[in-house]
Amino acid sequence: MAKITFKSYNQNDNLLLPPCLGDYLPENHKARVVSAIIDRLDITEIERTYKGGGTSGYHPRMLLKVVVYSYLNNVYSGRKMEQLLVENIAYMWLSGMQTPDYNTINLFRSKRLAGCFDDLFTQVVVLLNEEGFVSLDVQYIDGTKIESAANKYTFVWKGSVEKNKAKLEGKVKAVLEKAEQALELEMSEGETEMSAEEVERRADKILNKMDEMGISDKKMRKAVEKVKDENVPKMREHEDKLQTLGERNSYSKTDTDATFMHMKEDAMNNGQTKPGYNVQIATENQFITNYGIFWRPADQGTLIPFLDSFEARYGRQSKEVCADSGYGSEQNYEHMFGNDILPYVKYNMFHAEDKKKRRENPFLVQNLYYNATDDYFVCPMGQHMEHVGDAVLVSDLGYKYTVSRYRTRSCRGCPMRGMCHKSDADYRTIDVNHKNNAYRRKAKELLTSERGLHHRSNRPIEPEAVFGDIKYNHGFKRFHLKSNKKVKIEFGLVAMAHNIRKYITLTNLQNAKKRMKRTPKYASEA
């Protein structure tokens, strides 16, 4: 039997020359790519957040490399980053063997990067543009809801606050008016809503008057003192909540910037709302070129500020925008056409209106004949529907739009009346938004063109695939920081990590193809 031998094994063996950590990382290791990209960035804005004096601090470039590399590897916890800095060779190499603790890492991520990270993200995309990976001429836009780090049971609803506030004001008003009437004090007339300051002033006035007149009505005094000591602070609390809510209908007490929304990830499958943010991204070749954090659950109201942020980021606007029907509104079309942006954006009836059932229904407004010269519609029985007036309406977003109203003279005795309309009136009335219809016709021309078909086939594999990769392949389904400002930094880190990860994949693929071209096919060619 052959003799068994083993290699020498001594954990405490000293080396003559200390090893270099870089020797243990391959030349194409992703830590080297992260380091190379961040070395090319201008971090002057971060450096300006530091004050001179005191002990030396960790270099912001080193901390940025560690944080970005962590997000690249699905590590989102500061404590986990601290642990990896003493256990993982790639982290040791990136940090130069320095070991900042999790407090330093979290402070850098949430405070130092505030107001600076947008510029760093933009610089990375500009590098991608210079290398030909993105053109910035087209945006594929979509949104998703991501849950906040807030407690999902600490909710504040606007309707509930307003109801309780009105109820409390009614009780307070009754107490004050009764006391003022008894003391023959001047009463406030016509006040439908009272502020906490006004209530406190009136309560003090009543109590002072009672002291001056020597009135010892214990019941009245107790009721007025309760208004001042208990009800006034509660009124201030309601006012503060309404101020925090603003235009929103809800927020979380543990993250006041988070709004309660329906999430796709519904474990209970009961439609429960959770505190979260509406995250919007623009992609090109599956690289994220822009991102934004919004409180509005619906996508329609986010498009214009999102497009404005793209222009502010790069100093120019893209030529084309592609998005789903959630963004197709008159206001959004007006903005895009007015700014020379080609909107390959569907509207809510884009597919339905071409179905046979709707296309061949002669009673639908879209199928009625319209005489643009004399401004009238013709009903299926040939009766003119005359223009009887216009109405200016306002959307939830504050956008004013005009609706024209048309009406038949009389539908009495018409054999088709039951199929035409269900109104009890003897005439049919229709409302038509001509401006919106014109925008829809233009959008349809674009969407059904060769270029439009190309964008429509690309859209599902652009932002939707990116969100799927971020959420399900890399496990980012919930924010770890709180407040809009910090959440924006965190998703920016996710977006930058995604872009670098994609860059590494494509450059490795390009290098492999180059090697294959240089390798001879047959041994005889060697």
Short mmCIF file of C-alpha atoms in Angstrom, two decimals:
data_model
loop_
_atom_site.label_atom_id
_atom_site.label_comp_id
_atom_site.label_asym_id
_atom_site.label_seq_id
_atom_site.Cartn_x
_atom_site.Cartn_y
_atom_site.Cartn_z
CA MET A 1 0.00 0.00 0.00
CA ALA A 2 1.33 3.43 -1.02
CA LYS A 3 2.34 5.82 1.72
CA ILE A 4 -0.17 8.65 2.33
CA THR A 5 1.33 12.15 2.52
CA PHE A 6 -0.25 15.50 3.35
CA LYS A 7 0.81 19.08 2.74
CA SER A 8 2.28 20.93 5.69
CA TYR A 9 -0.44 22.58 7.79
CA ASN A 10 0.47 25.11 10.48
CA GLN A 11 -1.96 27.91 11.33
CA ASN A 12 0.69 29.86 13.24
CA ASP A 13 3.39 29.62 10.57
CA ASN A 14 5.00 33.03 9.93
CA LEU A 15 5.61 34.27 6.38
CA LEU A 16 8.95 35.75 5.38
CA LEU A 17 7.21 38.45 3.31
CA PRO A 18 3.62 39.60 4.07
CA PRO A 19 1.17 38.75 1.25
CA CYS A 20 -0.62 41.44 -0.78
CA LEU A 21 -4.41 41.20 -0.64
CA GLY A 22 -4.62 42.22 -4.30
CA ASP A 23 -2.84 38.97 -5.22
CA TYR A 24 -5.90 37.04 -4.07
CA LEU A 25 -8.33 38.98 -6.31
CA PRO A 26 -8.56 38.08 -10.02
CA GLU A 27 -7.90 40.88 -12.49
CA ASN A 28 -11.57 40.93 -13.56
CA HIS A 29 -13.02 40.69 -10.02
CA LYS A 30 -16.07 42.92 -9.51
CA ALA A 31 -14.42 44.64 -6.52
CA ARG A 32 -11.74 45.92 -8.90
CA VAL A 33 -14.43 47.22 -11.30
CA VAL A 34 -16.24 49.05 -8.48
CA SER A 35 -12.95 50.55 -7.32
CA ALA A 36 -11.98 51.65 -10.84
CA ILE A 37 -15.35 53.30 -11.52
CA ILE A 38 -15.49 55.17 -8.20
CA ASP A 39 -11.87 56.32 -8.64
CA ARG A 40 -13.07 58.16 -11.76
CA LEU A 41 -15.82 60.05 -9.90
CA ASP A 42 -15.53 63.60 -8.62
CA ILE A 43 -16.41 63.43 -4.89
CA THR A 44 -15.71 67.08 -4.09
CA GLU A 45 -19.30 67.59 -2.87
CA ILE A 46 -18.91 64.82 -0.28
CA GLU A 47 -15.57 66.17 0.89
CA ARG A 48 -17.20 69.57 1.52
CA THR A 49 -19.46 68.01 4.17
CA TYR A 50 -16.42 67.38 6.41
CA LYS A 51 -15.11 69.99 8.83
CA GLY A 52 -11.45 70.49 9.60
CA GLY A 53 -9.82 69.89 12.97
CA GLY A 54 -9.93 66.95 15.34
CA THR A 55 -8.82 63.44 14.51
CA SER A 56 -8.48 62.17 10.96
CA GLY A 57 -11.54 60.56 9.36
CA TYR A 58 -12.01 57.65 7.01
CA HIS A 59 -11.65 58.67 3.37
CA PRO A 60 -15.10 59.16 1.75
CA ARG A 61 -13.93 57.43 -1.45
CA MET A 62 -13.09 54.29 0.53
CA LEU A 63 -16.45 54.34 2.33
CA LEU A 64 -18.28 54.89 -0.95
CA LYS A 65 -16.54 51.86 -2.48
CA VAL A 66 -17.47 49.68 0.49
CA VAL A 67 -21.12 50.77 0.48
CA VAL A 68 -21.59 50.44 -3.31
CA TYR A 69 -19.83 47.06 -3.35
CA SER A 70 -22.12 45.91 -0.52
CA TYR A 71 -25.24 46.88 -2.45
CA LEU A 72 -23.78 45.09 -5.47
CA ASN A 73 -23.70 41.93 -3.33
CA ASN A 74 -27.17 42.36 -1.75
CA VAL A 75 -25.70 43.48 1.59
CA TYR A 76 -27.82 46.36 2.92
CA SER A 77 -27.05 46.24 6.66
CA GLY A 78 -24.35 48.47 8.15
CA ARG A 79 -23.58 45.82 10.79
CA LYS A 80 -23.08 43.20 8.09
CA MET A 81 -20.74 45.55 6.21
CA GLU A 82 -18.72 46.04 9.41
CA GLN A 83 -18.45 42.26 9.79
CA LEU A 84 -17.37 41.69 6.18
CA LEU A 85 -14.60 44.30 6.50
CA VAL A 86 -12.73 41.90 8.82
CA GLU A 87 -13.74 38.62 7.15
CA ASN A 88 -13.87 39.13 3.38
CA ILE A 89 -10.72 39.67 1.28
CA ALA A 90 -12.52 41.83 -1.30
CA TYR A 91 -13.78 44.16 1.44
CA MET A 92 -10.33 44.26 3.06
CA TRP A 93 -8.75 45.17 -0.27
CA LEU A 94 -11.36 47.90 -0.99
CA SER A 95 -10.91 49.43 2.47
CA GLY A 96 -7.13 49.09 2.56
CA MET A 97 -7.49 46.97 5.73
CA GLN A 98 -9.33 49.81 7.50
CA THR A 99 -12.29 48.80 9.68
CA PRO A 100 -14.93 51.52 10.12
CA ASP A 101 -17.77 50.45 12.42
CA TYR A 102 -21.42 50.29 11.43
CA ASN A 103 -22.17 53.70 12.98
CA THR A 104 -19.58 55.32 10.70
CA ILE A 105 -20.92 53.44 7.68
CA ASN A 106 -24.55 54.34 8.43
CA LEU A 107 -23.69 57.98 9.12
CA PHE A 108 -21.84 58.19 5.82
CA ARG A 109 -24.70 56.53 3.92
CA SER A 110 -27.55 58.56 5.40
CA LYS A 111 -25.91 61.93 6.12
CA ARG A 112 -22.76 62.44 4.05
CA LEU A 113 -24.39 61.26 0.81
CA ALA A 114 -27.47 63.47 1.33
CA GLY A 115 -27.56 66.06 -1.43
CA CYS A 116 -24.47 64.55 -3.09
CA PHE A 117 -25.47 61.13 -4.32
CA ASP A 118 -27.61 62.32 -7.24
CA ASP A 119 -24.48 63.84 -8.79
CA LEU A 120 -22.46 60.63 -8.25
CA PHE A 121 -25.18 58.55 -9.92
CA THR A 122 -25.28 60.99 -12.84
CA GLN A 123 -21.50 60.73 -13.27
CA VAL A 124 -21.73 56.93 -13.53
CA VAL A 125 -24.46 57.15 -16.20
CA VAL A 126 -22.40 59.73 -18.11
CA LEU A 127 -19.49 57.23 -18.08
CA LEU A 128 -21.85 54.60 -19.49
CA ASN A 129 -22.93 57.08 -22.15
CA GLU A 130 -19.31 57.80 -23.10
CA GLU A 131 -18.65 54.07 -23.50
CA GLY A 132 -21.72 53.64 -25.70
CA PHE A 133 -23.92 51.62 -23.36
CA VAL A 134 -26.69 54.26 -23.24
CA SER A 135 -27.59 57.14 -25.57
CA LEU A 136 -29.93 59.05 -23.20
CA ASP A 137 -32.21 59.62 -26.22
CA VAL A 138 -34.98 57.32 -25.00
CA GLN A 139 -36.58 56.62 -21.62
CA TYR A 140 -38.55 53.49 -20.79
CA ILE A 141 -40.45 54.59 -17.70
CA ASP A 142 -42.27 52.53 -15.09
CA GLY A 143 -42.93 52.54 -11.37
CA THR A 144 -43.26 50.10 -8.49
CA LYS A 145 -44.20 50.33 -4.83
CA ILE A 146 -41.51 49.46 -2.29
CA GLU A 147 -42.38 49.08 1.37
CA SER A 148 -41.00 51.51 3.93
CA ALA A 149 -39.01 50.48 7.00
CA ALA A 150 -41.87 51.94 9.07
CA ASN A 151 -44.21 49.95 11.28
CA LYS A 152 -47.22 49.05 9.13
CA TYR A 153 -49.66 49.48 12.04
CA THR A 154 -48.69 53.06 12.95
CA PHE A 155 -50.99 54.70 10.44
CA VAL A 156 -52.66 58.12 10.36
CA TRP A 157 -55.58 58.58 7.95
CA LYS A 158 -56.68 62.00 6.79
CA GLY A 159 -60.39 61.17 6.87
CA SER A 160 -60.18 60.00 10.47
CA VAL A 161 -58.20 63.06 11.58
CA GLU A 162 -60.65 65.47 9.91
CA LYS A 163 -63.62 63.63 11.44
CA ASN A 164 -62.16 63.70 14.97
CA LYS A 165 -61.07 67.31 14.56
CA ALA A 166 -64.56 68.42 13.53
CA LYS A 167 -66.14 66.47 16.38
CA LEU A 168 -63.78 68.00 18.94
CA GLU A 169 -64.31 71.51 17.57
CA GLY A 170 -68.07 71.06 17.91
CA LYS A 171 -67.76 70.12 21.60
CA VAL A 172 -65.33 72.97 22.31
CA LYS A 173 -67.47 75.50 20.50
CA ALA A 174 -70.55 74.52 22.50
CA VAL A 175 -68.70 74.93 25.84
CA LEU A 176 -67.18 78.30 24.92
CA GLU A 177 -70.38 79.76 23.50
CA LYS A 178 -72.37 78.71 26.55
CA ALA A 179 -69.82 80.34 28.89
CA GLU A 180 -69.56 83.51 26.78
CA GLN A 181 -73.34 83.82 26.71
CA ALA A 182 -73.56 83.45 30.50
CA LEU A 183 -70.87 86.11 31.02
CA GLU A 184 -72.32 88.37 28.31
CA LEU A 185 -69.02 88.35 26.43
CA GLU A 186 -68.73 89.19 22.75
CA MET A 187 -69.17 85.96 20.78
CA SER A 188 -67.33 85.08 17.58
CA GLU A 189 -69.71 85.04 14.65
CA GLY A 190 -69.55 82.87 11.54
CA GLU A 191 -66.54 80.78 12.54
CA THR A 192 -66.84 77.34 10.94
CA GLU A 193 -63.32 76.23 11.91
CA MET A 194 -61.37 77.29 14.98
CA SER A 195 -57.63 77.15 15.51
CA ALA A 196 -56.08 75.93 18.76
CA GLU A 197 -54.68 79.42 19.40
CA GLU A 198 -58.10 81.02 19.01
CA VAL A 199 -59.71 78.49 21.36
CA GLU A 200 -56.99 79.06 23.98
CA ARG A 201 -57.42 82.85 23.73
CA ARG A 202 -61.19 82.59 24.21
CA ALA A 203 -60.81 80.17 27.17
CA ASP A 204 -58.33 82.53 28.90
CA LYS A 205 -60.69 85.45 28.33
CA ILE A 206 -63.58 83.54 29.94
CA LEU A 207 -61.50 82.46 32.97
CA ASN A 208 -60.18 85.99 33.50
CA LYS A 209 -63.72 87.39 33.31
CA MET A 210 -64.92 84.88 35.88
CA ASP A 211 -62.10 85.93 38.23
CA GLU A 212 -62.88 89.64 37.76
CA MET A 213 -66.57 89.17 38.42
CA GLY A 214 -65.99 86.72 41.30
CA ILE A 215 -68.16 84.06 39.70
CA SER A 216 -67.73 80.69 41.42
CA ASP A 217 -69.57 78.46 38.97
CA LYS A 218 -67.45 75.32 39.46
CA LYS A 219 -69.12 73.41 36.65
CA MET A 220 -68.48 76.17 34.10
CA ARG A 221 -64.90 76.72 35.26
CA LYS A 222 -64.14 72.99 35.11
CA ALA A 223 -65.56 72.73 31.58
CA VAL A 224 -63.55 75.77 30.34
CA GLU A 225 -60.34 74.57 32.05
CA LYS A 226 -60.79 71.16 30.40
CA VAL A 227 -61.03 72.91 27.04
CA LYS A 228 -57.77 74.76 27.72
CA ASP A 229 -55.77 71.94 29.32
CA GLU A 230 -57.00 68.88 27.38
CA ASN A 231 -58.80 69.92 24.21
CA VAL A 232 -56.40 72.61 23.01
CA PRO A 233 -53.35 70.23 22.97
CA LYS A 234 -55.51 67.66 21.13
CA MET A 235 -56.51 70.30 18.58
CA ARG A 236 -52.85 71.18 18.05
CA GLU A 237 -52.14 67.48 17.51
CA HIS A 238 -54.85 67.31 14.83
CA GLU A 239 -53.47 70.44 13.14
CA ASP A 240 -49.93 69.02 13.14
CA LYS A 241 -51.17 65.77 11.60
CA LEU A 242 -53.03 67.61 8.83
CA GLN A 243 -49.94 69.71 8.13
CA THR A 244 -47.84 66.53 7.85
CA LEU A 245 -50.43 64.93 5.57
CA GLY A 246 -50.57 67.85 3.15
CA GLU A 247 -52.14 66.48 -0.05
CA ARG A 248 -51.74 62.88 1.07
CA ASN A 249 -54.50 60.76 2.56
CA SER A 250 -52.26 58.85 5.00
CA TYR A 251 -48.81 58.55 6.57
CA SER A 252 -46.95 56.38 9.06
CA LYS A 253 -46.05 57.67 12.51
CA THR A 254 -42.63 55.97 12.36
CA ASP A 255 -41.83 57.32 8.87
CA THR A 256 -43.92 60.40 8.25
CA ASP A 257 -42.85 60.61 4.58
CA ALA A 258 -44.24 57.14 3.81
CA THR A 259 -47.79 56.85 2.42
CA PHE A 260 -50.01 53.78 2.79
CA MET A 261 -50.33 51.98 -0.57
CA HIS A 262 -51.42 48.64 -1.99
CA MET A 263 -48.35 46.49 -2.61
CA LYS A 264 -47.87 43.69 -5.14
CA GLU A 265 -46.16 41.69 -2.39
CA ASP A 266 -49.30 40.96 -0.36
CA ALA A 267 -48.49 37.99 1.90
CA MET A 268 -51.99 37.91 3.41
CA ASN A 269 -53.63 38.28 -0.02
CA ASN A 270 -56.26 40.59 1.48
CA GLY A 271 -55.43 43.90 -0.20
CA GLN A 272 -53.86 45.31 2.96
CA THR A 273 -52.17 48.69 2.54
CA LYS A 274 -48.62 49.21 3.82
CA PRO A 275 -46.45 52.31 4.25
CA GLY A 276 -44.26 52.72 1.21
CA TYR A 277 -43.00 54.82 -1.68
CA ASN A 278 -43.76 54.89 -5.39
CA VAL A 279 -40.36 54.39 -7.04
CA GLN A 280 -40.08 55.58 -10.64
CA ILE A 281 -37.20 54.63 -12.94
CA ALA A 282 -36.19 55.30 -16.53
CA THR A 283 -34.12 52.64 -18.28
CA GLU A 284 -32.24 52.19 -21.53
CA ASN A 285 -30.68 48.85 -22.46
CA GLN A 286 -31.73 47.84 -18.93
CA PHE A 287 -29.42 50.45 -17.38
CA ILE A 288 -31.18 52.83 -14.96
CA THR A 289 -30.72 56.38 -16.26
CA ASN A 290 -33.00 58.19 -13.80
CA TYR A 291 -34.94 57.45 -10.62
CA GLY A 292 -37.37 59.28 -8.37
CA ILE A 293 -39.26 58.73 -5.12
CA PHE A 294 -42.92 59.85 -4.96
CA TRP A 295 -45.73 59.68 -2.41
CA ARG A 296 -48.51 59.45 -5.01
CA PRO A 297 -49.60 55.81 -5.45
CA ALA A 298 -50.78 56.45 -9.04
CA ASP A 299 -48.15 56.84 -11.77
CA GLN A 300 -50.05 59.47 -13.75
CA GLY A 301 -49.14 62.35 -11.45
CA THR A 302 -45.43 61.47 -11.32
CA LEU A 303 -44.50 61.72 -15.01
CA ILE A 304 -43.99 65.47 -15.45
CA PRO A 305 -41.77 65.99 -12.36
CA PHE A 306 -39.89 62.81 -13.30
CA LEU A 307 -39.19 64.10 -16.83
CA ASP A 308 -38.13 67.44 -15.36
CA SER A 309 -35.67 65.64 -13.07
CA PHE A 310 -34.14 63.84 -16.08
CA GLU A 311 -33.57 67.18 -17.82
CA ALA A 312 -32.12 68.72 -14.65
CA ARG A 313 -29.80 65.71 -14.25
CA TYR A 314 -28.30 65.72 -17.76
CA GLY A 315 -28.99 69.24 -19.02
CA ARG A 316 -31.12 67.91 -21.87
CA GLN A 317 -34.29 65.94 -22.42
CA SER A 318 -34.61 62.58 -24.16
CA LYS A 319 -36.21 62.52 -27.61
CA GLU A 320 -38.57 59.62 -26.90
CA VAL A 321 -40.52 58.35 -23.91
CA CYS A 322 -42.14 54.94 -23.70
CA ALA A 323 -44.55 54.04 -20.87
CA ASP A 324 -47.72 52.08 -20.19
CA SER A 325 -51.31 53.33 -20.00
CA GLY A 326 -50.92 54.43 -16.39
CA TYR A 327 -49.19 57.58 -17.68
CA GLY A 328 -51.54 58.39 -20.59
CA SER A 329 -53.42 61.58 -19.68
CA GLU A 330 -54.18 64.87 -21.42
CA GLN A 331 -51.88 66.75 -19.04
CA ASN A 332 -48.95 64.40 -19.70
CA TYR A 333 -49.47 64.38 -23.48
CA GLU A 334 -49.63 68.18 -23.50
CA HIS A 335 -46.35 68.37 -21.60
CA MET A 336 -44.54 65.89 -23.85
CA PHE A 337 -45.80 67.21 -27.20
CA GLY A 338 -45.17 70.77 -25.99
CA ASN A 339 -41.54 69.93 -25.17
CA ASP A 340 -40.78 68.08 -28.44
CA ILE A 341 -40.81 64.66 -26.76
CA LEU A 342 -42.28 61.81 -28.82
CA PRO A 343 -44.64 60.01 -26.41
CA TYR A 344 -44.90 56.30 -27.11
CA VAL A 345 -47.31 56.22 -24.20
CA LYS A 346 -50.56 54.25 -24.21
CA TYR A 347 -53.86 55.57 -22.90
CA ASN A 348 -56.37 53.58 -20.88
CA MET A 349 -58.56 52.42 -23.82
CA PHE A 350 -55.74 51.85 -26.33
CA HIS A 351 -56.28 48.10 -26.69
CA ALA A 352 -59.99 47.96 -25.83
CA GLU A 353 -61.11 50.44 -28.50
CA ASP A 354 -59.84 48.17 -31.30
CA LYS A 355 -61.75 45.13 -30.15
CA LYS A 356 -64.57 44.08 -32.44
CA LYS A 357 -67.23 44.50 -29.74
CA ARG A 358 -66.39 48.19 -29.33
CA ARG A 359 -65.34 48.94 -32.89
CA GLU A 360 -68.68 47.77 -34.32
CA ASN A 361 -70.91 49.30 -31.65
CA PRO A 362 -72.63 52.26 -33.45
CA PHE A 363 -73.88 53.81 -30.19
CA LEU A 364 -70.46 54.52 -28.62
CA VAL A 365 -69.32 58.13 -28.73
CA GLN A 366 -66.08 57.16 -30.49
CA ASN A 367 -68.09 55.67 -33.37
CA LEU A 368 -70.50 58.56 -33.89
CA TYR A 369 -69.95 60.71 -36.98
CA TYR A 370 -68.60 64.17 -36.14
CA ASN A 371 -68.83 67.20 -38.38
CA ALA A 372 -65.88 69.34 -37.33
CA THR A 373 -66.88 72.27 -39.58
CA ASP A 374 -70.31 72.81 -38.04
CA ASP A 375 -69.42 71.18 -34.70
CA TYR A 376 -72.10 68.52 -34.29
CA PHE A 377 -72.37 64.73 -33.92
CA VAL A 378 -74.84 62.47 -35.70
CA CYS A 379 -76.64 59.73 -33.75
CA PRO A 380 -77.26 56.27 -35.28
CA MET A 381 -80.77 57.39 -36.36
CA GLY A 382 -79.34 60.40 -38.20
CA GLN A 383 -80.36 63.09 -35.68
CA HIS A 384 -77.89 65.91 -35.11
CA MET A 385 -76.44 66.27 -31.62
CA GLU A 386 -75.85 70.02 -31.32
CA HIS A 387 -73.17 71.69 -29.21
CA VAL A 388 -74.94 73.10 -26.11
CA GLY A 389 -72.00 74.32 -24.04
CA ASP A 390 -68.57 73.76 -22.52
CA ALA A 391 -67.46 73.03 -19.00
CA VAL A 392 -64.03 73.65 -17.49
CA LEU A 393 -63.16 70.89 -15.02
CA VAL A 394 -60.20 70.42 -12.71
CA SER A 395 -58.42 67.08 -12.20
CA ASP A 396 -57.09 65.75 -8.89
CA LEU A 397 -53.70 67.13 -9.91
CA GLY A 398 -55.08 70.64 -10.41
CA TYR A 399 -55.03 70.45 -14.23
CA LYS A 400 -57.84 72.35 -15.98
CA TYR A 401 -59.43 70.73 -19.03
CA THR A 402 -62.45 71.55 -21.20
CA VAL A 403 -65.33 69.21 -21.95
CA SER A 404 -67.85 70.01 -24.72
CA ARG A 405 -71.45 68.90 -24.32
CA TYR A 406 -73.69 67.75 -27.20
CA ARG A 407 -77.39 66.94 -27.09
CA THR A 408 -80.13 65.62 -29.38
CA ARG A 409 -83.37 67.57 -29.76
CA SER A 410 -85.58 64.65 -28.77
CA CYS A 411 -85.30 60.87 -28.56
CA ARG A 412 -89.04 60.37 -28.05
CA GLY A 413 -90.36 57.54 -30.19
CA CYS A 414 -86.89 56.45 -31.34
CA PRO A 415 -86.85 52.62 -31.78
CA MET A 416 -83.16 52.48 -30.80
CA ARG A 417 -83.46 54.53 -27.65
CA GLY A 418 -83.06 51.55 -25.29
CA MET A 419 -79.78 50.56 -26.99
CA CYS A 420 -78.55 54.14 -27.34
CA HIS A 421 -78.89 55.45 -23.78
CA LYS A 422 -80.54 54.63 -20.44
CA SER A 423 -81.33 58.19 -19.36
CA ASP A 424 -84.85 59.11 -18.21
CA ALA A 425 -84.62 62.31 -20.23
CA ASP A 426 -86.15 62.56 -23.72
CA TYR A 427 -82.76 63.38 -25.20
CA ARG A 428 -79.24 61.97 -25.20
CA THR A 429 -76.30 64.00 -23.90
CA ILE A 430 -72.63 63.24 -24.49
CA ASP A 431 -69.47 64.92 -23.12
CA VAL A 432 -66.44 65.06 -25.40
CA ASN A 433 -62.89 66.21 -24.66
CA HIS A 434 -61.68 67.18 -28.13
CA LYS A 435 -58.19 68.14 -27.01
CA ASN A 436 -57.59 64.83 -25.27
CA ASN A 437 -58.98 62.92 -28.26
CA ALA A 438 -56.58 64.76 -30.58
CA TYR A 439 -53.64 63.84 -28.35
CA ARG A 440 -54.80 60.22 -28.30
CA ARG A 441 -54.95 60.09 -32.09
CA LYS A 442 -51.38 61.39 -32.30
CA ALA A 443 -50.23 58.91 -29.67
CA LYS A 444 -51.93 56.05 -31.52
CA GLU A 445 -50.15 56.99 -34.75
CA LEU A 446 -46.84 56.82 -32.92
CA LEU A 447 -47.66 53.57 -31.09
CA THR A 448 -48.77 51.77 -34.26
CA SER A 449 -45.78 52.93 -36.33
CA GLU A 450 -42.75 50.71 -36.89
CA ARG A 451 -40.81 52.60 -34.24
CA GLY A 452 -43.77 52.37 -31.87
CA LEU A 453 -44.03 48.59 -32.29
CA HIS A 454 -40.31 48.36 -31.54
CA HIS A 455 -40.72 50.36 -28.30
CA ARG A 456 -43.83 48.42 -27.28
CA SER A 457 -41.98 45.13 -27.64
CA ASN A 458 -39.02 46.48 -25.66
CA ARG A 459 -40.97 48.09 -22.82
CA PRO A 460 -41.83 44.85 -20.93
CA ILE A 461 -38.16 43.79 -20.94
CA GLU A 462 -36.83 47.18 -19.93
CA PRO A 463 -38.04 48.71 -16.61
CA GLU A 464 -40.16 45.71 -15.64
CA ALA A 465 -37.20 43.35 -16.00
CA VAL A 466 -35.01 45.74 -14.00
CA PHE A 467 -37.53 45.88 -11.14
CA GLY A 468 -37.81 42.10 -11.22
CA ASP A 469 -34.04 41.74 -11.00
CA ILE A 470 -33.77 44.21 -8.11
CA LYS A 471 -36.68 42.77 -6.12
CA TYR A 472 -36.48 39.04 -6.71
CA ASN A 473 -32.90 38.29 -7.77
CA HIS A 474 -31.31 40.69 -5.28
CA GLY A 475 -33.94 40.72 -2.53
CA PHE A 476 -34.52 44.47 -2.30
CA LYS A 477 -38.24 44.56 -1.45
CA ARG A 478 -38.12 46.89 1.55
CA PHE A 479 -36.23 50.05 2.39
CA HIS A 480 -33.89 50.00 5.37
CA LEU A 481 -33.75 53.77 5.92
CA LYS A 482 -36.56 56.20 6.79
CA SER A 483 -37.64 59.55 5.30
CA ASN A 484 -37.86 60.58 1.67
CA LYS A 485 -34.34 62.01 1.66
CA LYS A 486 -32.69 58.84 2.98
CA VAL A 487 -34.89 56.53 0.91
CA LYS A 488 -33.79 58.38 -2.23
CA ILE A 489 -30.13 57.82 -1.30
CA GLU A 490 -30.76 54.13 -0.64
CA PHE A 491 -32.53 53.50 -3.94
CA GLY A 492 -29.83 55.52 -5.68
CA LEU A 493 -27.27 53.05 -4.26
CA VAL A 494 -29.44 50.17 -5.50
CA ALA A 495 -29.63 51.78 -8.96
CA MET A 496 -25.88 52.45 -9.11
CA ALA A 497 -25.12 48.88 -8.01
CA HIS A 498 -27.50 47.57 -10.69
CA ASN A 499 -25.77 49.64 -13.38
CA ILE A 500 -22.29 48.50 -12.34
CA ARG A 501 -23.46 44.87 -12.16
CA LYS A 502 -24.90 45.18 -15.68
CA TYR A 503 -21.71 46.89 -16.88
CA ILE A 504 -19.57 44.04 -15.50
CA THR A 505 -21.75 41.44 -17.24
CA LEU A 506 -21.64 43.19 -20.62
CA THR A 507 -17.92 43.98 -20.53
CA ASN A 508 -17.12 40.36 -19.58
CA LEU A 509 -19.27 39.22 -22.50
CA GLN A 510 -17.51 41.63 -24.87
CA ASN A 511 -14.08 40.48 -23.69
CA ALA A 512 -15.08 36.82 -24.13
CA LYS A 513 -16.15 37.51 -27.72
CA LYS A 514 -12.84 39.25 -28.43
CA ARG A 515 -10.92 36.26 -27.06
CA MET A 516 -12.97 33.90 -29.21
CA LYS A 517 -12.13 35.93 -32.31
CA ARG A 518 -8.41 35.77 -31.49
CA THR A 519 -8.51 31.99 -30.83
CA PRO A 520 -7.89 29.86 -34.00
CA LYS A 521 -10.72 27.46 -34.90
CA TYR A 522 -8.50 24.51 -35.78
CA ALA A 523 -5.29 23.19 -34.32
CA SER A 524 -3.64 23.44 -37.76
CA GLU A 525 -4.14 27.21 -37.67
CA ALA A 526 -2.25 27.50 -34.40
#
